[in-house]
Coordinates of C-alpha atoms and ligand atoms in Angstrom, one line a residue:
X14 CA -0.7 -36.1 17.7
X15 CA 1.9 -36.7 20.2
X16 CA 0.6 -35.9 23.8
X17 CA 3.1 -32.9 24.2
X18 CA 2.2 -31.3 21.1
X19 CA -0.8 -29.0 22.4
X20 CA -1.4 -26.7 19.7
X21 CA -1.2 -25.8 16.0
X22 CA 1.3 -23.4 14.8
X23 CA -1.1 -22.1 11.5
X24 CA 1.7 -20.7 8.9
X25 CA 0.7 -19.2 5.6
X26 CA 2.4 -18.1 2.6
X27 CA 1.6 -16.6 -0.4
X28 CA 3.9 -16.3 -3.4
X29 CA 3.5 -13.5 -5.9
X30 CA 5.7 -12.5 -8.4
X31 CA 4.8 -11.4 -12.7
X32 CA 4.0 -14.3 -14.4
X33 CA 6.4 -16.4 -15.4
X34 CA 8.5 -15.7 -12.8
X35 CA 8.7 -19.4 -10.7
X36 CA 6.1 -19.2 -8.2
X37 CA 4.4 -22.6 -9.1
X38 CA 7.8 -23.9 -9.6
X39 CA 9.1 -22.9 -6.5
X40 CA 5.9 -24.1 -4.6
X41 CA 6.5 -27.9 -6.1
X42 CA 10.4 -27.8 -5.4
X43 CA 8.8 -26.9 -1.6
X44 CA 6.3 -29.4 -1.4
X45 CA 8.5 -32.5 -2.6
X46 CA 11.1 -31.0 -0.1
X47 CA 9.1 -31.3 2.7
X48 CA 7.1 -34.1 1.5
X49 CA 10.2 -36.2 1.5
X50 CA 12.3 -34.3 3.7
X51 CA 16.1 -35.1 4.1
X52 CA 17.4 -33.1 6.2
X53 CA 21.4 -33.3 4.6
X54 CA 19.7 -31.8 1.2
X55 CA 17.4 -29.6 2.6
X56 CA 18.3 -28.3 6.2
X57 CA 15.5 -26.5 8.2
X58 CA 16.7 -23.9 10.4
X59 CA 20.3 -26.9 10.7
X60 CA 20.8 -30.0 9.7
X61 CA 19.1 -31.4 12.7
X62 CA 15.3 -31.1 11.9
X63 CA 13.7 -33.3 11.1
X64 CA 9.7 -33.7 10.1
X65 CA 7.5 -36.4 10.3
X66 CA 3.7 -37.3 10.3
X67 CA 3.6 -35.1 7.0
X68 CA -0.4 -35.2 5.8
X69 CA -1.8 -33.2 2.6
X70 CA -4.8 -31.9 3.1
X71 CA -7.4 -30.6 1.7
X72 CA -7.9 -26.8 0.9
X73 CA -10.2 -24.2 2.7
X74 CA -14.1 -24.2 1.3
X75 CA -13.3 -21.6 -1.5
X76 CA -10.0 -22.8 -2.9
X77 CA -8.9 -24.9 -5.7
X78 CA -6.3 -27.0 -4.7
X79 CA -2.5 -26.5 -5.8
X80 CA -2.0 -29.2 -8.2
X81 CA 1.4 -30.6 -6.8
X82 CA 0.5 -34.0 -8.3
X83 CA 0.2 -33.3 -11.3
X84 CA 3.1 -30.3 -11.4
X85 CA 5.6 -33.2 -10.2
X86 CA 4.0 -35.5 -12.9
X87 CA 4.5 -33.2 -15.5
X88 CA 8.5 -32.5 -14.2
X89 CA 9.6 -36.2 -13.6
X90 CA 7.4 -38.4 -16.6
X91 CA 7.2 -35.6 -19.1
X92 CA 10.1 -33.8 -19.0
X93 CA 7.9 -30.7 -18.6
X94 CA 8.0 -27.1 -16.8
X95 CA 4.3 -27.3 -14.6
X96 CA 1.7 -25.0 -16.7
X97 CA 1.0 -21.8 -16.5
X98 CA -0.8 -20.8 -13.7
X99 CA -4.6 -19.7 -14.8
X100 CA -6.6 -19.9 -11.0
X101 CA -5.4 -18.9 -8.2
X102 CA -4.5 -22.2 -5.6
X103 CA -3.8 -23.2 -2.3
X104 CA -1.9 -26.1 -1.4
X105 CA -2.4 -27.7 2.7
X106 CA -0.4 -30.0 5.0
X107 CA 0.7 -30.8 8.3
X108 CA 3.7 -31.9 9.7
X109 CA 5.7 -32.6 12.7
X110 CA 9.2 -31.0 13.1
X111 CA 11.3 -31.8 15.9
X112 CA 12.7 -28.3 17.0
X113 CA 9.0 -27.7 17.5
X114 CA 8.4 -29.5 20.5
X115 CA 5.1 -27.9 21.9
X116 CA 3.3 -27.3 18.6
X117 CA 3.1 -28.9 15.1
X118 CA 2.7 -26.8 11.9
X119 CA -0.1 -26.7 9.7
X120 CA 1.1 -25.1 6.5
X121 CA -0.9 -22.8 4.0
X122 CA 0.5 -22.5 0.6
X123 CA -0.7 -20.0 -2.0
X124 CA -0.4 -18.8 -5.8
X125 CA -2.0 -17.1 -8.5
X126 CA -2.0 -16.2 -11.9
X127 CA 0.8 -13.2 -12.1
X128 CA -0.9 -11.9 -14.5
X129 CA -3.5 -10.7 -11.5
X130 CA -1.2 -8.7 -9.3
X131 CA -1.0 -5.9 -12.3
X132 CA -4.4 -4.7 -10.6
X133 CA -3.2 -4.7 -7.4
X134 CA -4.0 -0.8 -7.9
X135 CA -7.7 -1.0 -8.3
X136 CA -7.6 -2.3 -4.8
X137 CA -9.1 0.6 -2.8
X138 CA -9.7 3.1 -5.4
X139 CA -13.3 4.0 -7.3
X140 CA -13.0 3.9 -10.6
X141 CA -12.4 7.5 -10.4
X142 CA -9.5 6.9 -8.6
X143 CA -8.1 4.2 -10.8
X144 CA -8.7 6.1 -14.1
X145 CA -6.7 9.0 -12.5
X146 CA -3.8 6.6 -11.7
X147 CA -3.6 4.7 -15.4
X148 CA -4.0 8.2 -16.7
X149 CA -1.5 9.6 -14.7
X150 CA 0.8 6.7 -15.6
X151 CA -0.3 6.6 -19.3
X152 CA 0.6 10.5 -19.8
X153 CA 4.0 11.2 -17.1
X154 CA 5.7 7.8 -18.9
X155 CA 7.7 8.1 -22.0
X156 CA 7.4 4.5 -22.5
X157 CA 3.4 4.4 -21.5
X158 CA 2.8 7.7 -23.4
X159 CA 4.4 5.9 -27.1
X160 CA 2.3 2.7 -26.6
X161 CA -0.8 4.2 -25.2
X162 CA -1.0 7.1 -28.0
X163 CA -4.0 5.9 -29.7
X164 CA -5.8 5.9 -26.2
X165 CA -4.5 9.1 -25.7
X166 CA -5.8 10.6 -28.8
X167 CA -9.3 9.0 -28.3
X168 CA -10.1 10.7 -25.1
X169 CA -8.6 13.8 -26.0
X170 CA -11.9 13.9 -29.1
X171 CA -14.6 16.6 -28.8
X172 CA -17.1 13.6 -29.5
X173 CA -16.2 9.6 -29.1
X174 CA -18.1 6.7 -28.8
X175 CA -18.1 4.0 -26.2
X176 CA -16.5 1.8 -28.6
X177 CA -14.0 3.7 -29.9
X178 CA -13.0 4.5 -26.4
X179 CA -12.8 0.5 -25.8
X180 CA -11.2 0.3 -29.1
X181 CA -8.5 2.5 -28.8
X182 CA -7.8 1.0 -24.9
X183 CA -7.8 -2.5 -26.5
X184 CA -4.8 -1.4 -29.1
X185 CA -2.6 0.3 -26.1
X186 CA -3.0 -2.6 -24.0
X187 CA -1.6 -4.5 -26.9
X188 CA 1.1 -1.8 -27.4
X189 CA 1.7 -2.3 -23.8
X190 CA 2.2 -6.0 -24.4
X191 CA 4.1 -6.2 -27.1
X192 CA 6.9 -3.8 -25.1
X193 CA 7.3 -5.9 -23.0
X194 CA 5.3 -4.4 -19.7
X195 CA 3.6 -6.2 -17.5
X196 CA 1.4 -3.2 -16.3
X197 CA -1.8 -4.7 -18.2
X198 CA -4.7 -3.4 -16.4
X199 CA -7.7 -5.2 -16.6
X200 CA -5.7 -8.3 -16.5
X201 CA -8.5 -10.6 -18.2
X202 CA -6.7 -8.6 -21.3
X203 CA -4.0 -11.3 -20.8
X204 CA -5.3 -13.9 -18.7
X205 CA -8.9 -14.3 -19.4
X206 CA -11.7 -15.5 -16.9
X207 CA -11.0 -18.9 -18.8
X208 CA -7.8 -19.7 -18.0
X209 CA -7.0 -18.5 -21.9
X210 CA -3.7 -16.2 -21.9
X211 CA -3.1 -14.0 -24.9
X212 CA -1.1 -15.2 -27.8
X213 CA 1.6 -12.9 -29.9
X214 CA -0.1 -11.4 -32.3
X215 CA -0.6 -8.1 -34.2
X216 CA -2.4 -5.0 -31.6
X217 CA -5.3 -5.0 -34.2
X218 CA -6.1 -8.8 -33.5
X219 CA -5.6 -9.1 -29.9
X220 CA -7.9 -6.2 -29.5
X221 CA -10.1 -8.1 -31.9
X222 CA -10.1 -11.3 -29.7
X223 CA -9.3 -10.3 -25.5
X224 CA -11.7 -8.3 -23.3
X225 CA -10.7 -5.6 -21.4
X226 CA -13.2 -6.5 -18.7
X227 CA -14.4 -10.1 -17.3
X228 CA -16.2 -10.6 -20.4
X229 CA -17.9 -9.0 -23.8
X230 CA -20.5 -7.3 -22.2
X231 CA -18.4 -5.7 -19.2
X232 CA -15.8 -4.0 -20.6
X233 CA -14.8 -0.5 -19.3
X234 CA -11.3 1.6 -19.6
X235 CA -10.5 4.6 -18.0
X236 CA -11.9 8.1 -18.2
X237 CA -10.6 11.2 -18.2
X238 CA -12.0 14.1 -15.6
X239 CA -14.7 15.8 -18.4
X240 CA -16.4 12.5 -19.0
X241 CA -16.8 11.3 -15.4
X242 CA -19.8 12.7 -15.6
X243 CA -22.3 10.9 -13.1
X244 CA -25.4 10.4 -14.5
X245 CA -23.8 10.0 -17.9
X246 CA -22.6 7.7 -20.1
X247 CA -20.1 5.9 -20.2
X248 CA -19.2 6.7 -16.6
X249 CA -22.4 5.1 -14.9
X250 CA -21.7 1.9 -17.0
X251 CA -18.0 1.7 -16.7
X252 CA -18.2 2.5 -12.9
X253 CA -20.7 -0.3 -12.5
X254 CA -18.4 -2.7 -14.9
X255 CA -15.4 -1.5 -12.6
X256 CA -16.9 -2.3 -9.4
X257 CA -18.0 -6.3 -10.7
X258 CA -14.7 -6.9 -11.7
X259 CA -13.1 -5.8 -8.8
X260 CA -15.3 -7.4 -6.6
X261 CA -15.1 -10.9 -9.2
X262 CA -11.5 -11.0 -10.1
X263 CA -9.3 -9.2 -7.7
X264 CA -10.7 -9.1 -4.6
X265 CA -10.7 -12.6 -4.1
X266 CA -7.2 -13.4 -6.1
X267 CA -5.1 -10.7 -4.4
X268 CA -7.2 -9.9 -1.1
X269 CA -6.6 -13.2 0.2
X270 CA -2.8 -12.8 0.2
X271 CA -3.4 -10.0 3.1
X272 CA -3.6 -12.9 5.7
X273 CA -0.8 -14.6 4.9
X274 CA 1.7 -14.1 7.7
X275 CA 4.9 -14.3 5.4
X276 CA 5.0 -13.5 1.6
X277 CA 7.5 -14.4 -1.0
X278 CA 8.0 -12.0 -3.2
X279 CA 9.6 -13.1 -6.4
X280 CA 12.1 -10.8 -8.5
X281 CA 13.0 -12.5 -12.0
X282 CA 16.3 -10.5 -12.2
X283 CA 16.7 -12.8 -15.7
X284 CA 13.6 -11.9 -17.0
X285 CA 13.8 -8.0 -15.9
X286 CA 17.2 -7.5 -17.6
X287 CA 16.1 -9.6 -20.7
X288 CA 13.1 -7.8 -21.0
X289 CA 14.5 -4.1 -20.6
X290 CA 13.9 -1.2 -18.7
X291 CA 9.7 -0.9 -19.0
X292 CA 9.6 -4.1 -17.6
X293 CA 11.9 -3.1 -14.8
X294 CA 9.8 -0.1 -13.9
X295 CA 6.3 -1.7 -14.2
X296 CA 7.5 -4.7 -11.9
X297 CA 8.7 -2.1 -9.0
X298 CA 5.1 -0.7 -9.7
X299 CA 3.0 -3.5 -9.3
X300 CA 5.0 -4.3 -6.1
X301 CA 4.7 -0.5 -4.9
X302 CA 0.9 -1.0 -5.2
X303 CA 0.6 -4.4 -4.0
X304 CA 2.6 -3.5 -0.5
X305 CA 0.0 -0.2 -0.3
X306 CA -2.7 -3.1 -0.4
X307 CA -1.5 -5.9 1.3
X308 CA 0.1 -3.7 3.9
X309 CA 2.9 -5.8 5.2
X310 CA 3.9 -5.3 8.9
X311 CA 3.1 -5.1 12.6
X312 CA -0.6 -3.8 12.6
X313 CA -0.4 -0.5 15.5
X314 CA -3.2 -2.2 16.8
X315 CA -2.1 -5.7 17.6
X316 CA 1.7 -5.0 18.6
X317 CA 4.1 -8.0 18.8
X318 CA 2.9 -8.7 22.4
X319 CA -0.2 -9.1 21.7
X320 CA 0.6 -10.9 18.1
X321 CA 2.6 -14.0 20.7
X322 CA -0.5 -14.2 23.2
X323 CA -3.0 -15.2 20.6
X324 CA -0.3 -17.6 19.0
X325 CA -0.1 -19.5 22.7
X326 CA -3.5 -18.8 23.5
X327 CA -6.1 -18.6 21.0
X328 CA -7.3 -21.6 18.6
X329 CA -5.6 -21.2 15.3
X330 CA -8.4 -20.0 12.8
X331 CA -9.6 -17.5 16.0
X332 CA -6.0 -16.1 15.3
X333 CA -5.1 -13.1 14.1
X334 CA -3.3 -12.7 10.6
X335 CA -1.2 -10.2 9.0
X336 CA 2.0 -10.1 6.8
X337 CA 5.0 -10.3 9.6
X338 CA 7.8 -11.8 7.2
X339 CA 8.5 -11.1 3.7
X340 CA 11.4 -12.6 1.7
X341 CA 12.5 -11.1 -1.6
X342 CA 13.6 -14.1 -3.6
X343 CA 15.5 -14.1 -7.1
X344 CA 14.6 -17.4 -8.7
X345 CA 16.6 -18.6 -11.8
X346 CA 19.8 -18.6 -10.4
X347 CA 21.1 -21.7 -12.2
X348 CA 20.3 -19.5 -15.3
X349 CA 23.1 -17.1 -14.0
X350 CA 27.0 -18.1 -14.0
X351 CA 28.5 -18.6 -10.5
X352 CA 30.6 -15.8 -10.4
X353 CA 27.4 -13.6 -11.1
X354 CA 25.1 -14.9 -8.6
X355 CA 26.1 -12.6 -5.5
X356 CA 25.4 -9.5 -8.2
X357 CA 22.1 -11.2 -8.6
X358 CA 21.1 -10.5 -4.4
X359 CA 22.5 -7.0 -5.0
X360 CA 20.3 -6.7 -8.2
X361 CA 17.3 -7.2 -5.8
X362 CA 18.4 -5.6 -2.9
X363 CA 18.8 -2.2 -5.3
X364 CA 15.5 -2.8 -6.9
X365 CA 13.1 -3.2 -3.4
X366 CA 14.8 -2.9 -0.5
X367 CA 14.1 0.9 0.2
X368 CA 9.9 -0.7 0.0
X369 CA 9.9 -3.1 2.5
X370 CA 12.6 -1.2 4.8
X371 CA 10.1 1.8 4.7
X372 CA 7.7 -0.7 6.9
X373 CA 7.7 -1.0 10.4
X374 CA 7.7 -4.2 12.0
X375 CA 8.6 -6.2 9.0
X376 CA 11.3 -9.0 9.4
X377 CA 12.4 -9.0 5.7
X378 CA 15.5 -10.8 4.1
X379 CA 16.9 -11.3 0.5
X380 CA 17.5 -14.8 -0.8
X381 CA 18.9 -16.0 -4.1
X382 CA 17.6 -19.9 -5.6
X383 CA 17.0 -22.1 -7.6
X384 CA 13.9 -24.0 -7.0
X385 CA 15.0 -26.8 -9.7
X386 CA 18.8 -26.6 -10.5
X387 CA 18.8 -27.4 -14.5
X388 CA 22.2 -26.5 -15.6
X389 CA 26.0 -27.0 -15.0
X390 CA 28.6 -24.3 -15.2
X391 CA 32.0 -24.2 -16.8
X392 CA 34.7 -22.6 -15.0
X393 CA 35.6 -19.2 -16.2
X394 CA 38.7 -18.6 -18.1
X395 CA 40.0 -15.1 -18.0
X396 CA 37.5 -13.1 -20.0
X397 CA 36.2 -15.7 -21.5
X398 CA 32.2 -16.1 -22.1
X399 CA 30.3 -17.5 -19.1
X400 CA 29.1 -21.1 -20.7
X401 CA 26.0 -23.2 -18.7
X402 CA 25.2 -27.0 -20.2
X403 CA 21.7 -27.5 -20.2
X404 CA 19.1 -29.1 -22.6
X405 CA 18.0 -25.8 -24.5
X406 CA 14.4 -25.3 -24.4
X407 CA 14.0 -22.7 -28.2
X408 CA 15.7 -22.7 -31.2
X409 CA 18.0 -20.5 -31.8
X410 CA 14.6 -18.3 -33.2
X411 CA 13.0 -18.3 -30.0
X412 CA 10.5 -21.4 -31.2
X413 CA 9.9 -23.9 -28.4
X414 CA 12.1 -27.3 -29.1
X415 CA 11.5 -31.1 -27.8
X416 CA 13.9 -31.9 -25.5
X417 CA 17.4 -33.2 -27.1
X418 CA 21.2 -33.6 -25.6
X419 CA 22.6 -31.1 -23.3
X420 CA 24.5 -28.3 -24.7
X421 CA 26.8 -25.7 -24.1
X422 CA 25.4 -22.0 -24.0
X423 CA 26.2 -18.5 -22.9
X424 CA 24.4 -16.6 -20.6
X425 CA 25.1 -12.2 -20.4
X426 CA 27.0 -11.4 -17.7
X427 CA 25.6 -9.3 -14.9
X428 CA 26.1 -5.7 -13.9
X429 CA 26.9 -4.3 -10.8
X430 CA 24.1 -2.3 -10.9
X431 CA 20.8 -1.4 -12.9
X432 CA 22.0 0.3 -15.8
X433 CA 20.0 3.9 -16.5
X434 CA 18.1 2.3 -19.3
X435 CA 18.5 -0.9 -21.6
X436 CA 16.9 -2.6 -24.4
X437 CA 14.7 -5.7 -24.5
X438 CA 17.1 -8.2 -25.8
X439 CA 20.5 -6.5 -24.5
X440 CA 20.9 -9.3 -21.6
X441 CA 19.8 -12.9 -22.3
X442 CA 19.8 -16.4 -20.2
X443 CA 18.1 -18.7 -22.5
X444 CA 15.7 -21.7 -21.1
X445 CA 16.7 -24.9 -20.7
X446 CA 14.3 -27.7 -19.8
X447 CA 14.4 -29.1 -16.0
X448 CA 16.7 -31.6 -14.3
X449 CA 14.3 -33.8 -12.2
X450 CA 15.0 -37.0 -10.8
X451 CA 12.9 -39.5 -12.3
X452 CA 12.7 -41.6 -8.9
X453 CA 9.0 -40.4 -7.0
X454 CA 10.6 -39.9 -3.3
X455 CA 13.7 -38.0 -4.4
X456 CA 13.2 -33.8 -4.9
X457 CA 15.1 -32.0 -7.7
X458 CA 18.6 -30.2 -6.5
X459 CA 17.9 -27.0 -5.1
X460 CA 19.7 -24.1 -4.2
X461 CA 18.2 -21.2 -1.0
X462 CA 14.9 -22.9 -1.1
X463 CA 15.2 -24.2 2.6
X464 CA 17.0 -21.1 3.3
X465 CA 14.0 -19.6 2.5
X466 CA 11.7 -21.6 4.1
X467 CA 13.0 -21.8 7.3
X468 CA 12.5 -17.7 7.1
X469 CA 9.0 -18.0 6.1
X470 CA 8.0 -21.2 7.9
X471 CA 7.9 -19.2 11.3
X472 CA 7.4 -20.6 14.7
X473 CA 6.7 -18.9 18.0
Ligands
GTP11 N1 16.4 -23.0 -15.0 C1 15.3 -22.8 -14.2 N2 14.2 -22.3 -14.8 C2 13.1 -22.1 -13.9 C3 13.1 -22.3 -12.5 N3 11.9 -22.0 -12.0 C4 11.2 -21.6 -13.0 N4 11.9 -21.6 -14.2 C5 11.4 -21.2 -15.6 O1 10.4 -20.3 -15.4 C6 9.2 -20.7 -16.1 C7 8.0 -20.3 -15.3 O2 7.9 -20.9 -14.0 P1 6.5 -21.0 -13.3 O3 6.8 -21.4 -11.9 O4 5.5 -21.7 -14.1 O5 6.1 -19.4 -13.2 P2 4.9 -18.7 -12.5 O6 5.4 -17.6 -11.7 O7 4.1 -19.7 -11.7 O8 4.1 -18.2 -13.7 P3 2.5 -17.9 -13.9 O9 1.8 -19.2 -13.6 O10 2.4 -17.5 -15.3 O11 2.1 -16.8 -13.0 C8 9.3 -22.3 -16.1 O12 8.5 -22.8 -17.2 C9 10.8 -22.4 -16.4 O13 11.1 -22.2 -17.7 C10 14.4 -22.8 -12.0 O14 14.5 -23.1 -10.8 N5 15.4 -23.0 -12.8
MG12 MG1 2.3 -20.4 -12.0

């Protein structure tokens, strides 16, 4: 450590976003860029920082580490997206940078299955509480009441077993699915305890195969108010299931996020207009209850004041930790024609600003990127399509393809605003497989990303 460097500067940041929507992606575009930081192709803060003495690390006791090795392996020998995301990770390093001169920054990276943040609302609640929210949802929702119907006629039975209850849940959660929403509460219905995500398959089948609970002997759904009976079954049972899984699955996954002191919040505008309305709605959801949980902002008790002196003065883990900085991030933009990316920020800004501008002391911005830039644009003629070359990643069926020659494809155009309601399918930007630079020390082309992390990489 050099002799003027005192202290640590302890920076943490957690990425959540629906799955699918770039988070481990973004974290190994991060990584290799300030791994091998050059500061012309990835300016922190300007052009003039620069980093040195960079050192992984190992994570904290009760993580498993982010595996950045073998994300970048899979990207530069194989051709390959990283997998799917089945644990949640943490990723540690320190580094030097030189418009830091009294402190050096040990960096905290996080992510999780997105499939996990859909029970962001069991967070806090009994499972009184949470049956009277998916209830609430299930019945006030056009969209939730149509998949959720055989649920809905289950509980409204003079008599019905405990498996018929779990039987019917099982089949909504698969009608849920199937419509695209990502509102799937117990998540283990999609992600399992195994790592195993769901496949597409008929409702009857999936609810033959998934869990709606950590396993086969602790599955629950939820009850309406004449059987939460206490003392009666299934309440007791289901409460007791409820409280396990909470304590198993969630709290650690989405509890550890709260002392992050910036989160990225990823917005798949791509994935939200190709997937329709529901999946709009359910994503400003999950992010409504996440915020309610991870309460983002100056805690009353520890004002900024008080938030500096224990940076200067306090040894970093003695420090206190709390959600100062939040950065809405659209990833995907190289899926998106030029002329459409600015729409793309609006998009988001629409969508969430009115949540994190409703908090005080938050320092929030909007940023639009692409964590690996995969495609080229043609210019735009008139009215003419908008046209990206890429190597496609599906047939023109949807079915995954090796990789082949580049090829010319169009992507929808975007609106200037949310429309009142569209279809899965109306808007589509098709996959293409990544454009990484085979040589080890060289990170992919980027667009925002050290835009963004010179927001959430904060110093004093
Ligand atoms: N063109 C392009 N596609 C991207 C980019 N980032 C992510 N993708 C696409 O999005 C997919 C999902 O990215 P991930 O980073 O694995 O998503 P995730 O949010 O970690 O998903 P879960 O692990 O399921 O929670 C990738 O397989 C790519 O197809 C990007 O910068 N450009
Ligand atoms: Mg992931």
């Amino acid at each position: 450590m050099n002799f003027l460097r005192l202290k640590t500067t302890e920076c943490r940041v957690g990425v959540i976003g629906l799955y699918n929507s770039g988070k481990t992606v973004l974290l190994t575009s991060l990584i290799n860029h300030l791994q091998d930081h050059d500061p012309d192709r990835f300016p922190l803060v300007t052009k003039q920082t620069h980093t040195r003495k960079f050192t992984a690390l190992p994570p904290d006791a009760d993580w498993t580490a982010f595996n950045y090795t073998g994300h970048r392996d899979a990207l530069v020998n194989h051709g390959r997206w990283p997998a799917k995301t089945t644990d949640r990770s943490q990723f540690v390093c320190q580094f030097e940078r030189s418009d830091w001169r009294f402190s050096d920054c040990l960096l905290k990276l996080y992510d999780l299955p997105g499939e996990r943040i859909a029970d962001a609302g069991m967070l806090g609640r009994d499972f009184t509480g949470w049956s009277e929210k998916m209830l609430s949802l299930f019945i006030n929702d056009t969209g939730y009441r149509t998949c959720t119907a055989p649920f809905l006629e289950a509980i409204a039975k003079p008599k019905v077993s405990e498996h018929e209850l779990l039987q019917a849940y099982k089949i909504s959660l698969a009608n849920l699915i199937l419509s695209y929403k990502p509102l799937i509460s117990p998540s283990t219905f999609l992600l399992d305890t195994h790592g195993q995500a769901a496949r597409p398959d008929t409702p009857e089948n999936l609810a033959k195969s998934r869990f709606t609970g950590a396993d086969a002997d602790s599955e629950f759904c939820p009850l309406p108010a004449p059987l939460r009976v206490p003392g009666s079954e299934p309440f007791d049972t289901f409460s007791m299931r409820y409280n396990g899984y909470v304590e198993r699955i969630v709290v650690p996954t989405i509890l550890a996020f709260k002392s992050c002191t910036s989160l990225v919040v990823l917005i798949d505008v791509t994935m939200l207009l190709a997937g329709g309305v529901g999946m709009y709605d359910d994503n400003r959801q999950i992010i409504h209850d996440l915020f309610d949980v991870l309460s983002p902002g100056e805690h009353t008790l520890f004002g900024p004041l008080a938030r500096g002196l224990s940076k200067v003065f306090l040894p970093h883990q003695w420090r206190p930790g709390w959600i100062t900085r939040l950065a809405f991030a659209a990833p995907k933009m190289d899926l998106v024609h030029p002329v459409d990316r600015d729409r793309m920020l609006l998009l988001m800004r629409r969508m969430v600003e009115r949540l994190a501008g409703d908090r005080d002391g938050l320092k929030y911005d909007f940023f639009n990127l692409s964590s690996i830039v995969s495609t080229k644009a043609l210019p735009l003629v008139d009215k003419s399509p908008r046209v990206l070359v890429g190597v496609p990643l599906r047939d023109a069926e949807g079915k995954k393809i090796p990789p082949g020659p580049e090829q010319r494809f169009t992507v929808s155009e975007l609106p200037d605003d949310w429309p009142m309601e569209w279809p899965a399918g109306r808007f589509t930007f098709p996959d293409v497989y990544p454009r990484m630079p085979a040589r080890k020390d060289y990170p992919p082309d980027q667009v925002n990303v050290d835009r963004l992390a010179s927001f959430v990489i904060e110093s004093l």
